[in-house]
mmCIF file of C-alpha atoms and ligand atoms in Angstrom:
data_model
loop_
_atom_site.group_PDB
_atom_site.id
_atom_site.type_symbol
_atom_site.label_atom_id
_atom_site.label_comp_id
_atom_site.label_asym_id
_atom_site.label_seq_id
_atom_site.Cartn_x
_atom_site.Cartn_y
_atom_site.Cartn_z
ATOM 1 C CA UNK Q 1 55.795 -78.609 79.065
ATOM 2 C CA UNK Q 2 59.339 -78.397 80.430
ATOM 3 C CA UNK Q 3 60.837 -75.019 81.418
ATOM 4 C CA UNK Q 4 63.005 -73.413 78.719
ATOM 5 C CA UNK Q 5 65.077 -70.271 78.141
ATOM 6 C CA UNK Q 6 63.821 -67.762 75.593
ATOM 7 C CA UNK Q 7 66.593 -66.263 73.462
ATOM 8 C CA UNK Q 8 65.791 -63.090 71.557
ATOM 9 C CA UNK Q 9 68.704 -62.498 69.166
ATOM 10 C CA UNK Q 10 68.906 -59.159 67.360
ATOM 11 C CA UNK Q 11 70.698 -60.466 64.267
ATOM 12 C CA UNK Q 12 70.672 -63.601 62.142
ATOM 13 C CA UNK Q 13 74.258 -64.408 63.158
ATOM 14 C CA UNK Q 14 73.324 -64.165 66.838
ATOM 15 C CA UNK Q 15 70.365 -66.462 66.231
ATOM 16 C CA UNK Q 16 72.490 -69.043 64.401
ATOM 17 C CA UNK Q 17 75.060 -68.948 67.214
ATOM 18 C CA UNK Q 18 72.345 -70.060 69.667
ATOM 19 C CA UNK Q 19 71.502 -73.165 67.626
ATOM 20 C CA UNK Q 20 73.022 -76.615 68.240
ATOM 21 C CA UNK Q 21 75.262 -78.594 65.866
ATOM 22 C CA UNK Q 22 73.510 -81.833 66.796
ATOM 23 C CA UNK Q 23 69.759 -82.292 66.973
ATOM 24 C CA UNK Q 24 68.305 -83.906 70.071
ATOM 25 C CA UNK Q 25 65.105 -83.877 72.096
ATOM 26 C CA UNK Q 26 66.461 -81.192 74.419
ATOM 27 C CA UNK Q 27 68.534 -79.137 71.958
ATOM 28 C CA UNK Q 28 67.549 -75.469 71.381
ATOM 29 C CA UNK Q 29 65.172 -74.842 68.483
ATOM 30 C CA UNK Q 30 63.891 -71.910 66.452
ATOM 31 C CA UNK Q 31 60.474 -70.451 67.223
ATOM 32 C CA UNK Q 32 58.775 -68.234 64.614
ATOM 33 C CA UNK Q 33 54.973 -67.972 64.918
ATOM 34 C CA UNK Q 34 54.862 -70.739 67.530
ATOM 35 C CA UNK Q 35 51.802 -72.436 66.018
ATOM 36 C CA UNK Q 36 53.508 -75.821 65.824
ATOM 37 C CA UNK Q 37 56.588 -75.843 68.043
ATOM 38 C CA UNK Q 38 54.582 -75.036 71.179
ATOM 39 C CA UNK Q 39 52.183 -77.946 70.596
ATOM 40 C CA UNK Q 40 55.175 -80.197 69.888
ATOM 41 C CA UNK Q 41 56.527 -79.193 73.299
ATOM 42 C CA UNK Q 42 53.155 -79.599 75.009
ATOM 43 C CA UNK Q 43 52.862 -83.071 73.448
ATOM 44 C CA UNK Q 44 56.313 -83.819 74.909
ATOM 45 C CA UNK Q 45 57.753 -84.736 71.509
ATOM 46 C CA UNK Q 46 60.583 -82.297 72.206
ATOM 47 C CA UNK Q 47 61.727 -80.467 75.323
ATOM 48 C CA UNK Q 48 64.201 -77.862 74.029
ATOM 49 C CA UNK Q 49 66.322 -76.231 76.712
ATOM 50 C CA UNK Q 50 65.932 -72.942 74.795
ATOM 51 C CA UNK Q 51 63.763 -71.420 72.089
ATOM 52 C CA UNK Q 52 65.497 -69.038 69.716
ATOM 53 C CA UNK Q 53 62.869 -66.446 68.827
ATOM 54 C CA UNK Q 54 63.458 -65.170 65.269
ATOM 55 C CA UNK Q 55 60.341 -62.968 65.067
ATOM 56 C CA UNK Q 56 62.444 -59.827 65.597
ATOM 57 C CA UNK Q 57 64.761 -60.494 62.649
ATOM 58 C CA UNK Q 58 64.451 -58.808 59.267
ATOM 59 C CA UNK Q 59 63.082 -61.863 57.445
ATOM 60 C CA UNK Q 60 59.722 -60.580 56.217
ATOM 61 C CA UNK Q 61 58.439 -59.128 52.978
ATOM 62 C CA UNK Q 62 57.003 -60.382 49.704
ATOM 63 C CA UNK Q 63 58.763 -59.025 46.631
ATOM 64 C CA UNK Q 64 58.932 -59.573 42.896
ATOM 65 C CA UNK Q 65 62.585 -59.631 41.821
ATOM 66 C CA UNK Q 66 63.909 -58.147 38.562
ATOM 67 C CA UNK Q 67 63.834 -61.635 36.966
ATOM 68 C CA UNK Q 68 60.134 -61.965 37.843
ATOM 69 C CA UNK Q 69 60.677 -64.492 40.633
ATOM 70 C CA UNK Q 70 58.678 -64.252 43.836
ATOM 71 C CA UNK Q 71 60.777 -63.762 46.976
ATOM 72 C CA UNK Q 72 59.209 -64.384 50.345
ATOM 73 C CA UNK Q 73 61.010 -63.842 53.632
ATOM 74 C CA UNK Q 74 60.748 -66.810 55.996
ATOM 75 C CA UNK Q 75 58.654 -64.755 58.436
ATOM 76 C CA UNK Q 76 55.959 -63.908 55.877
ATOM 77 C CA UNK Q 77 52.704 -65.188 57.349
ATOM 78 C CA UNK Q 78 50.312 -67.563 55.628
ATOM 79 C CA UNK Q 79 47.675 -64.804 55.816
ATOM 80 C CA UNK Q 80 49.965 -62.367 53.987
ATOM 81 C CA UNK Q 81 50.356 -64.929 51.217
ATOM 82 C CA UNK Q 82 46.599 -65.552 51.104
ATOM 83 C CA UNK Q 83 45.960 -61.782 50.852
ATOM 84 C CA UNK Q 84 48.594 -60.922 48.233
ATOM 85 C CA UNK Q 85 46.997 -60.054 44.879
ATOM 86 C CA UNK Q 86 50.262 -60.608 42.971
ATOM 87 C CA UNK Q 87 50.490 -64.173 44.293
ATOM 88 C CA UNK Q 88 46.826 -64.875 43.501
ATOM 89 C CA UNK Q 89 47.352 -63.710 39.935
ATOM 90 C CA UNK Q 90 50.698 -65.376 39.173
ATOM 91 C CA UNK Q 91 50.744 -68.374 41.539
ATOM 92 C CA UNK Q 92 47.097 -69.297 42.119
ATOM 93 C CA UNK Q 93 47.950 -72.718 43.588
ATOM 94 C CA UNK Q 94 50.035 -70.990 46.262
ATOM 95 C CA UNK Q 95 47.252 -68.555 47.120
ATOM 96 C CA UNK Q 96 44.655 -71.363 47.232
ATOM 97 C CA UNK Q 97 46.908 -73.489 49.443
ATOM 98 C CA UNK Q 98 47.387 -70.566 51.859
ATOM 99 C CA UNK Q 99 43.645 -69.883 52.034
ATOM 100 C CA UNK Q 100 42.987 -73.549 52.832
ATOM 101 C CA UNK Q 101 45.147 -73.511 55.970
ATOM 102 C CA UNK Q 102 43.739 -73.347 59.490
ATOM 103 C CA UNK Q 103 41.818 -70.210 60.553
ATOM 104 C CA UNK Q 104 42.541 -66.494 59.951
ATOM 105 C CA UNK Q 105 43.838 -66.194 63.527
ATOM 106 C CA UNK Q 106 46.300 -69.059 63.074
ATOM 107 C CA UNK Q 107 47.281 -67.928 59.568
ATOM 108 C CA UNK Q 108 48.119 -64.469 60.943
ATOM 109 C CA UNK Q 109 50.789 -65.970 63.230
ATOM 110 C CA UNK Q 110 51.897 -68.993 61.194
ATOM 111 C CA UNK Q 111 54.936 -68.220 59.029
ATOM 112 C CA UNK Q 112 55.937 -69.811 55.740
ATOM 113 C CA UNK Q 113 59.267 -70.942 57.247
ATOM 114 C CA UNK Q 114 57.445 -72.648 60.121
ATOM 115 C CA UNK Q 115 54.832 -74.155 57.823
ATOM 116 C CA UNK Q 116 57.491 -75.919 55.778
ATOM 117 C CA UNK Q 117 59.094 -77.282 58.957
ATOM 118 C CA UNK Q 118 56.062 -78.288 60.999
ATOM 119 C CA UNK Q 119 56.081 -81.775 62.493
ATOM 120 C CA UNK Q 120 53.809 -84.604 61.274
ATOM 121 C CA UNK Q 121 50.265 -84.794 62.633
ATOM 122 C CA UNK Q 122 50.113 -88.579 63.096
ATOM 123 C CA UNK Q 123 48.022 -89.114 66.275
ATOM 124 C CA UNK Q 124 50.461 -91.734 67.601
ATOM 125 C CA UNK Q 125 53.452 -89.445 67.070
ATOM 126 C CA UNK Q 126 51.581 -86.585 68.724
ATOM 127 C CA UNK Q 127 50.577 -88.689 71.770
ATOM 128 C CA UNK Q 128 52.866 -88.015 74.715
ATOM 129 C CA UNK Q 129 52.454 -91.563 76.095
ATOM 130 C CA UNK Q 130 53.364 -93.314 72.831
ATOM 131 C CA UNK Q 131 56.810 -94.150 71.536
ATOM 132 C CA UNK Q 132 57.300 -94.801 67.822
ATOM 133 C CA UNK Q 133 60.076 -94.953 65.236
ATOM 134 C CA UNK Q 134 60.083 -91.169 64.964
ATOM 135 C CA UNK Q 135 60.575 -90.764 68.707
ATOM 136 C CA UNK Q 136 63.365 -93.326 69.005
ATOM 137 C CA UNK Q 137 61.033 -96.302 69.469
ATOM 138 C CA UNK Q 138 60.959 -99.515 67.471
ATOM 139 C CA UNK Q 139 57.516 -99.531 65.863
ATOM 140 C CA UNK Q 140 55.146 -97.505 63.682
ATOM 141 C CA UNK Q 141 51.816 -97.949 65.409
ATOM 142 C CA UNK Q 142 50.005 -96.444 62.419
ATOM 143 C CA UNK Q 143 51.118 -99.302 60.172
ATOM 144 C CA UNK Q 144 48.748 -101.815 61.787
ATOM 145 C CA UNK Q 145 46.638 -99.533 63.982
ATOM 146 C CA UNK Q 146 44.572 -96.399 63.300
ATOM 147 C CA UNK Q 147 45.885 -95.470 59.861
ATOM 148 C CA UNK Q 148 43.027 -93.520 58.305
ATOM 149 C CA UNK Q 149 45.272 -90.458 57.897
ATOM 150 C CA UNK Q 150 48.485 -92.312 57.058
ATOM 151 C CA UNK Q 151 50.532 -92.447 53.864
ATOM 152 C CA UNK Q 152 49.611 -94.598 50.870
ATOM 153 C CA UNK Q 153 52.780 -93.709 48.949
ATOM 154 C CA UNK Q 154 56.401 -93.610 50.141
ATOM 155 C CA UNK Q 155 55.624 -94.932 53.626
ATOM 156 C CA UNK Q 156 57.752 -97.270 55.714
ATOM 157 C CA UNK Q 157 59.157 -97.820 58.158
ATOM 158 C CA UNK Q 158 57.053 -94.872 59.369
ATOM 159 C CA UNK Q 159 53.715 -94.074 57.691
ATOM 160 C CA UNK Q 160 52.888 -90.456 58.609
ATOM 161 C CA UNK Q 161 51.582 -88.153 55.890
ATOM 162 C CA UNK Q 162 53.146 -84.772 55.226
ATOM 163 C CA UNK Q 163 51.086 -81.900 56.705
ATOM 164 C CA UNK Q 164 52.165 -78.744 54.820
ATOM 165 C CA UNK Q 165 49.854 -77.424 52.105
ATOM 166 C CA UNK Q 166 52.370 -74.716 51.236
ATOM 167 C CA UNK Q 167 55.101 -77.272 50.528
ATOM 168 C CA UNK Q 168 52.914 -79.101 48.009
ATOM 169 C CA UNK Q 169 52.049 -75.894 46.130
ATOM 170 C CA UNK Q 170 55.607 -74.500 46.310
ATOM 171 C CA UNK Q 171 57.032 -77.744 44.924
ATOM 172 C CA UNK Q 172 54.727 -77.428 41.913
ATOM 173 C CA UNK Q 173 56.332 -74.085 41.045
ATOM 174 C CA UNK Q 174 59.916 -75.267 41.564
ATOM 175 C CA UNK Q 175 60.526 -73.192 44.715
ATOM 176 C CA UNK Q 176 63.966 -72.906 46.292
ATOM 177 C CA UNK Q 177 64.655 -72.507 50.010
ATOM 178 C CA UNK Q 178 67.581 -70.342 51.166
ATOM 179 C CA UNK Q 179 69.089 -71.466 54.457
ATOM 180 C CA UNK Q 180 71.859 -69.884 56.497
ATOM 181 C CA UNK Q 181 74.024 -71.537 59.124
ATOM 182 C CA UNK Q 182 77.538 -71.388 60.559
ATOM 183 C CA UNK Q 183 78.910 -72.898 57.334
ATOM 184 C CA UNK Q 184 77.338 -70.167 55.186
ATOM 185 C CA UNK Q 185 74.331 -69.788 52.908
ATOM 186 C CA UNK Q 186 72.926 -72.579 50.768
ATOM 187 C CA UNK Q 187 70.027 -72.876 48.364
ATOM 188 C CA UNK Q 188 67.989 -76.056 48.414
ATOM 189 C CA UNK Q 189 65.398 -76.904 45.783
ATOM 190 C CA UNK Q 190 62.224 -77.832 47.623
ATOM 191 C CA UNK Q 191 62.152 -81.006 45.515
ATOM 192 C CA UNK Q 192 65.353 -82.037 47.374
ATOM 193 C CA UNK Q 193 64.379 -80.639 50.762
ATOM 194 C CA UNK Q 194 62.272 -83.399 52.319
ATOM 195 C CA UNK Q 195 63.458 -86.842 53.421
ATOM 196 C CA UNK Q 196 61.450 -90.047 53.361
ATOM 197 C CA UNK Q 197 61.312 -92.119 56.574
ATOM 198 C CA UNK Q 198 63.583 -94.761 55.047
ATOM 199 C CA UNK Q 199 66.224 -92.019 54.716
ATOM 200 C CA UNK Q 200 65.883 -90.545 58.218
ATOM 201 C CA UNK Q 201 63.469 -91.007 61.097
ATOM 202 C CA UNK Q 202 64.475 -88.214 63.480
ATOM 203 C CA UNK Q 203 63.986 -85.433 60.931
ATOM 204 C CA UNK Q 204 61.810 -84.661 57.915
ATOM 205 C CA UNK Q 205 64.161 -82.476 55.872
ATOM 206 C CA UNK Q 206 67.801 -81.846 55.002
ATOM 207 C CA UNK Q 207 67.815 -78.614 57.049
ATOM 208 C CA UNK Q 208 70.522 -78.878 59.698
ATOM 209 C CA UNK Q 209 69.742 -78.121 63.332
ATOM 210 C CA UNK Q 210 71.923 -74.970 63.238
ATOM 211 C CA UNK Q 211 70.437 -73.559 60.009
ATOM 212 C CA UNK Q 212 67.681 -70.975 59.628
ATOM 213 C CA UNK Q 213 65.575 -70.568 56.510
ATOM 214 C CA UNK Q 214 65.818 -66.941 55.448
ATOM 215 C CA UNK Q 215 63.723 -66.860 52.294
ATOM 216 C CA UNK Q 216 61.812 -68.853 49.713
ATOM 217 C CA UNK Q 217 62.169 -68.064 46.012
ATOM 218 C CA UNK Q 218 59.618 -69.104 43.410
ATOM 219 C CA UNK Q 219 60.756 -68.786 39.769
ATOM 220 C CA UNK Q 220 58.616 -66.636 37.476
ATOM 221 C CA UNK Q 221 55.827 -68.699 35.890
ATOM 222 C CA UNK Q 222 55.895 -69.019 32.111
ATOM 223 C CA UNK Q 223 53.294 -67.069 30.165
ATOM 224 C CA UNK Q 224 50.168 -69.155 29.658
ATOM 225 C CA UNK Q 225 50.790 -71.537 32.587
ATOM 226 C CA UNK Q 226 47.533 -72.572 34.260
ATOM 227 C CA UNK Q 227 47.727 -73.854 37.825
ATOM 228 C CA UNK Q 228 45.533 -74.680 40.781
ATOM 229 C CA UNK Q 229 45.532 -76.309 44.218
ATOM 230 C CA UNK Q 230 42.682 -78.513 45.376
ATOM 231 C CA UNK Q 231 42.416 -79.966 48.847
ATOM 232 C CA UNK Q 232 39.947 -82.360 50.425
ATOM 233 C CA UNK Q 233 39.387 -81.955 54.171
ATOM 234 C CA UNK Q 234 37.371 -84.104 56.529
ATOM 235 C CA UNK Q 235 35.791 -81.037 58.130
ATOM 236 C CA UNK Q 236 34.328 -78.045 56.312
ATOM 237 C CA UNK Q 237 36.086 -75.730 58.780
ATOM 238 C CA UNK Q 238 39.865 -75.817 59.075
ATOM 239 C CA UNK Q 239 41.605 -79.139 58.770
ATOM 240 C CA UNK Q 240 44.688 -80.792 57.329
ATOM 241 C CA UNK Q 241 44.449 -82.414 53.893
ATOM 242 C CA UNK Q 242 43.174 -85.960 53.625
ATOM 243 C CA UNK Q 243 44.343 -85.541 50.064
ATOM 244 C CA UNK Q 244 45.382 -82.580 47.918
ATOM 245 C CA UNK Q 245 46.797 -81.888 44.477
ATOM 246 C CA UNK Q 246 48.755 -79.026 42.959
ATOM 247 C CA UNK Q 247 48.568 -79.089 39.161
ATOM 248 C CA UNK Q 248 49.921 -76.948 36.343
ATOM 249 C CA UNK Q 249 49.335 -77.244 32.612
ATOM 250 C CA UNK Q 250 50.454 -75.618 29.392
ATOM 251 C CA UNK Q 251 47.832 -76.009 26.688
ATOM 252 C CA UNK Q 252 48.035 -75.625 22.932
ATOM 253 C CA UNK Q 253 44.401 -75.129 22.073
ATOM 254 C CA UNK Q 254 42.807 -78.046 23.880
ATOM 255 C CA UNK Q 255 45.919 -80.244 23.781
ATOM 256 C CA UNK Q 256 48.045 -80.639 26.898
ATOM 257 C CA UNK Q 257 51.625 -79.718 25.995
ATOM 258 C CA UNK Q 258 53.174 -79.799 29.469
ATOM 259 C CA UNK Q 259 51.907 -80.952 32.842
ATOM 260 C CA UNK Q 260 53.135 -81.086 36.413
ATOM 261 C CA UNK Q 261 51.356 -82.778 39.324
ATOM 262 C CA UNK Q 262 52.256 -82.829 43.030
ATOM 263 C CA UNK Q 263 50.161 -84.800 45.517
ATOM 264 C CA UNK Q 264 49.671 -83.736 49.136
ATOM 265 C CA UNK Q 265 48.463 -85.572 52.249
ATOM 266 C CA UNK Q 266 49.221 -89.041 50.877
ATOM 267 C CA UNK Q 267 52.951 -89.535 51.505
ATOM 268 C CA UNK Q 268 55.541 -88.528 54.127
ATOM 269 C CA UNK Q 269 56.662 -85.757 51.764
ATOM 270 C CA UNK Q 270 54.875 -83.741 49.082
ATOM 271 C CA UNK Q 271 54.721 -86.315 46.293
ATOM 272 C CA UNK Q 272 55.494 -85.307 42.693
ATOM 273 C CA UNK Q 273 53.696 -87.565 40.235
ATOM 274 C CA UNK Q 274 55.575 -87.644 36.918
ATOM 275 C CA UNK Q 275 53.358 -90.634 36.093
ATOM 276 C CA UNK Q 276 50.225 -88.472 36.225
ATOM 277 C CA UNK Q 277 51.955 -85.723 34.241
ATOM 278 C CA UNK Q 278 53.025 -88.201 31.548
ATOM 279 C CA UNK Q 279 49.473 -89.538 31.314
ATOM 280 C CA UNK Q 280 48.284 -86.009 30.505
ATOM 281 C CA UNK Q 281 50.899 -84.832 28.025
ATOM 282 C CA UNK Q 282 49.779 -84.983 24.410
ATOM 283 C CA UNK Q 283 46.146 -85.654 25.359
ATOM 284 C CA UNK Q 284 43.076 -83.544 24.722
ATOM 285 C CA UNK Q 285 41.701 -81.860 27.854
ATOM 286 C CA UNK Q 286 38.667 -83.855 28.952
ATOM 287 C CA UNK Q 287 37.403 -86.674 31.201
ATOM 288 C CA UNK Q 288 39.446 -89.396 29.454
ATOM 289 C CA UNK Q 289 42.753 -87.657 30.132
ATOM 290 C CA UNK Q 290 41.718 -86.654 33.657
ATOM 291 C CA UNK Q 291 40.726 -90.228 34.549
ATOM 292 C CA UNK Q 292 43.936 -91.640 33.075
ATOM 293 C CA UNK Q 293 45.976 -89.170 35.119
ATOM 294 C CA UNK Q 294 44.235 -90.328 38.311
ATOM 295 C CA UNK Q 295 44.891 -93.980 37.501
ATOM 296 C CA UNK Q 296 48.556 -93.221 36.805
ATOM 297 C CA UNK Q 297 48.937 -91.131 39.975
ATOM 298 C CA UNK Q 298 47.609 -93.954 42.144
ATOM 299 C CA UNK Q 299 49.143 -96.914 40.294
ATOM 300 C CA UNK Q 300 51.897 -97.360 42.907
ATOM 301 C CA UNK Q 301 49.723 -96.618 45.964
ATOM 302 C CA UNK Q 302 49.848 -99.204 48.766
ATOM 303 C CA UNK Q 303 46.975 -98.453 51.145
ATOM 304 C CA UNK Q 304 46.934 -99.665 54.740
ATOM 305 C CA UNK Q 305 43.865 -101.192 56.398
ATOM 306 C CA UNK Q 306 41.884 -97.965 56.915
ATOM 307 C CA UNK Q 307 43.059 -95.619 54.165
ATOM 308 C CA UNK Q 308 42.136 -97.335 50.905
ATOM 309 C CA UNK Q 309 39.609 -94.526 50.455
ATOM 310 C CA UNK Q 310 42.516 -92.185 49.688
ATOM 311 C CA UNK Q 311 43.121 -93.937 46.368
ATOM 312 C CA UNK Q 312 39.588 -93.109 45.202
ATOM 313 C CA UNK Q 313 39.681 -89.693 46.812
ATOM 314 C CA UNK Q 314 42.876 -88.689 45.025
ATOM 315 C CA UNK Q 315 41.556 -89.749 41.640
ATOM 316 C CA UNK Q 316 38.515 -87.543 42.258
ATOM 317 C CA UNK Q 317 40.471 -84.559 43.569
ATOM 318 C CA UNK Q 318 42.873 -84.674 40.616
ATOM 319 C CA UNK Q 319 39.959 -84.970 38.174
ATOM 320 C CA UNK Q 320 38.290 -81.910 39.663
ATOM 321 C CA UNK Q 321 41.486 -79.875 39.705
ATOM 322 C CA UNK Q 322 42.057 -80.639 36.026
ATOM 323 C CA UNK Q 323 38.425 -79.853 35.253
ATOM 324 C CA UNK Q 324 38.955 -76.475 36.906
ATOM 325 C CA UNK Q 325 41.882 -75.750 34.580
ATOM 326 C CA UNK Q 326 39.870 -76.501 31.415
HETATM 327 C C1 LIG L 401 44.560 -75.829 64.292
HETATM 328 C C2 LIG L 401 45.622 -75.832 63.257
HETATM 329 C C3 LIG L 401 45.289 -76.176 61.970
HETATM 330 C C4 LIG L 401 46.278 -76.187 60.970
HETATM 331 N N1 LIG L 401 45.932 -76.532 59.687
HETATM 332 C C5 LIG L 401 46.909 -76.574 58.731
HETATM 333 C C6 LIG L 401 46.596 -76.940 57.393
HETATM 334 O O1 LIG L 401 45.455 -77.232 57.042
HETATM 335 N N2 LIG L 401 47.617 -76.963 56.482
HETATM 336 C C7 LIG L 401 48.903 -76.634 56.817
HETATM 337 O O2 LIG L 401 49.764 -76.631 55.945
HETATM 338 N N3 LIG L 401 49.216 -76.307 58.075
HETATM 339 C C8 LIG L 401 48.257 -76.264 59.025
HETATM 340 N N4 LIG L 401 48.578 -75.928 60.305
HETATM 341 C C9 LIG L 401 49.984 -75.781 60.645
HETATM 342 C C10 LIG L 401 50.420 -74.352 60.674
HETATM 343 O O3 LIG L 401 50.291 -73.789 59.392
HETATM 344 C C11 LIG L 401 51.867 -74.388 61.099
HETATM 345 O O4 LIG L 401 51.896 -74.841 62.447
HETATM 346 C C12 LIG L 401 52.513 -73.033 61.031
HETATM 347 O O5 LIG L 401 52.584 -72.597 59.684
HETATM 348 C C13 LIG L 401 53.905 -73.095 61.599
HETATM 349 O O6 LIG L 401 54.472 -71.818 61.443
HETATM 350 P P1 LIG L 401 55.044 -71.070 62.729
HETATM 351 O O7 LIG L 401 55.656 -69.824 62.255
HETATM 352 O O8 LIG L 401 53.994 -70.956 63.772
HETATM 353 O O9 LIG L 401 56.162 -72.126 63.142
HETATM 354 P P2 LIG L 401 56.729 -72.512 64.582
HETATM 355 O O10 LIG L 401 55.703 -73.272 65.344
HETATM 356 O O11 LIG L 401 57.320 -71.326 65.240
HETATM 357 O O12 LIG L 401 57.894 -73.506 64.106
HETATM 358 C C14 LIG L 401 57.574 -74.742 63.498
HETATM 359 C C15 LIG L 401 58.877 -75.485 63.202
HETATM 360 O O13 LIG L 401 59.577 -74.806 62.184
HETATM 361 C C16 LIG L 401 60.865 -74.406 62.643
HETATM 362 N N5 LIG L 401 61.090 -73.111 62.030
HETATM 363 C C17 LIG L 401 60.245 -72.058 62.002
HETATM 364 N N6 LIG L 401 60.749 -71.063 61.246
HETATM 365 C C18 LIG L 401 61.945 -71.496 60.811
HETATM 366 C C19 LIG L 401 62.957 -70.923 59.991
HETATM 367 N N7 LIG L 401 62.829 -69.703 59.451
HETATM 368 N N8 LIG L 401 64.075 -71.650 59.740
HETATM 369 C C20 LIG L 401 64.216 -72.893 60.245
HETATM 370 N N9 LIG L 401 63.290 -73.492 61.022
HETATM 371 C C21 LIG L 401 62.172 -72.802 61.299
HETATM 372 C C22 LIG L 401 60.774 -74.403 64.160
HETATM 373 O O14 LIG L 401 62.028 -74.644 64.768
HETATM 374 C C23 LIG L 401 59.817 -75.550 64.391
HETATM 375 O O15 LIG L 401 60.506 -76.770 64.316
HETATM 376 C C24 LIG L 401 47.614 -75.867 61.306
HETATM 377 C C25 LIG L 401 47.936 -75.511 62.616
HETATM 378 C C26 LIG L 401 46.966 -75.489 63.589
HETATM 379 C C27 LIG L 401 47.353 -75.117 64.980
#
């Protein structure tokens, strides 16, 4: 790891003033819980000249607003989300996603703002001796190499899969990110937040290098909405998703009136599947509808040499999630 300055601003404005207008390998970056940025630096993916430590800013707290929306400060930890009874009751997919992440020790440091902005886990990208599209190189080694963990949807020219469980669950609920920078405050729907590799290779989101996420807002769920998050990991202990689904349904008796499906771990961004939702709407809850949803969700999948298993896995994970909502 290269030497760096540690900036400890006392206010949000001071923190923003320390951030660069242009992103680069050596440009200053935000550090929150440090669970990802420090490994990124150790892996020599970035060598920021300074880290801007935002842990001392007033960006914590989980609140229910007057309109029933959930408001989470960017520094809220994943463990706080996992422990919050209000979230478990109203946004079960969010609580389940939080509980599925890492270990209690890591969750107690990892913040929601950092989780949404963590870097991909592709082993080639994370290897200090390897250059790839995302590090300014001219190849994606995962495309024809070890691609067990790579994307089967939305990949190319780079094939990493998105790592954040929280992003998948938050997208299901229509969450909005509030970001502040020198040009002011802006609200970004999470559905518009992430960028595919064919849109940008040096970044994964629309967040500018001089912006800080201050809070995440999740609209109040409608009465009767059922939702869940289901994740398949390679290891029984902590691990990133090989495949995950966040699903919500509105039922009229046993008939599916409305459905929403977001897939995780299979694309470079959380991957909404309107196809799976359409396959469910108007159907009776039961194995036929659940199987059809899986087929629809995977209809456009293009597996690489070693990740065809994800197609079968995702059909199974979606089936089980829907079964859980019955
Ligand atoms: C062993 C291990 C297992 C893990 N397993 C999982 C898993 O299963 N699922 C999962 O989703 N995650 C997993 N993670 C990832 C972990 O959840 C994230 O690394 C963590 O949430 C990042 O939060 P942080 O506060 O530590 O971010 P940091 O490491 O401090 O920052 C991460 C990135 O976000 C940026 N950033 C942080 N806060 C802000 C902000 N407010 N505004 C703008 N930019 C910001 C930083 O500049 C940096 O680029 C795992 C991590 C480890 C180490």
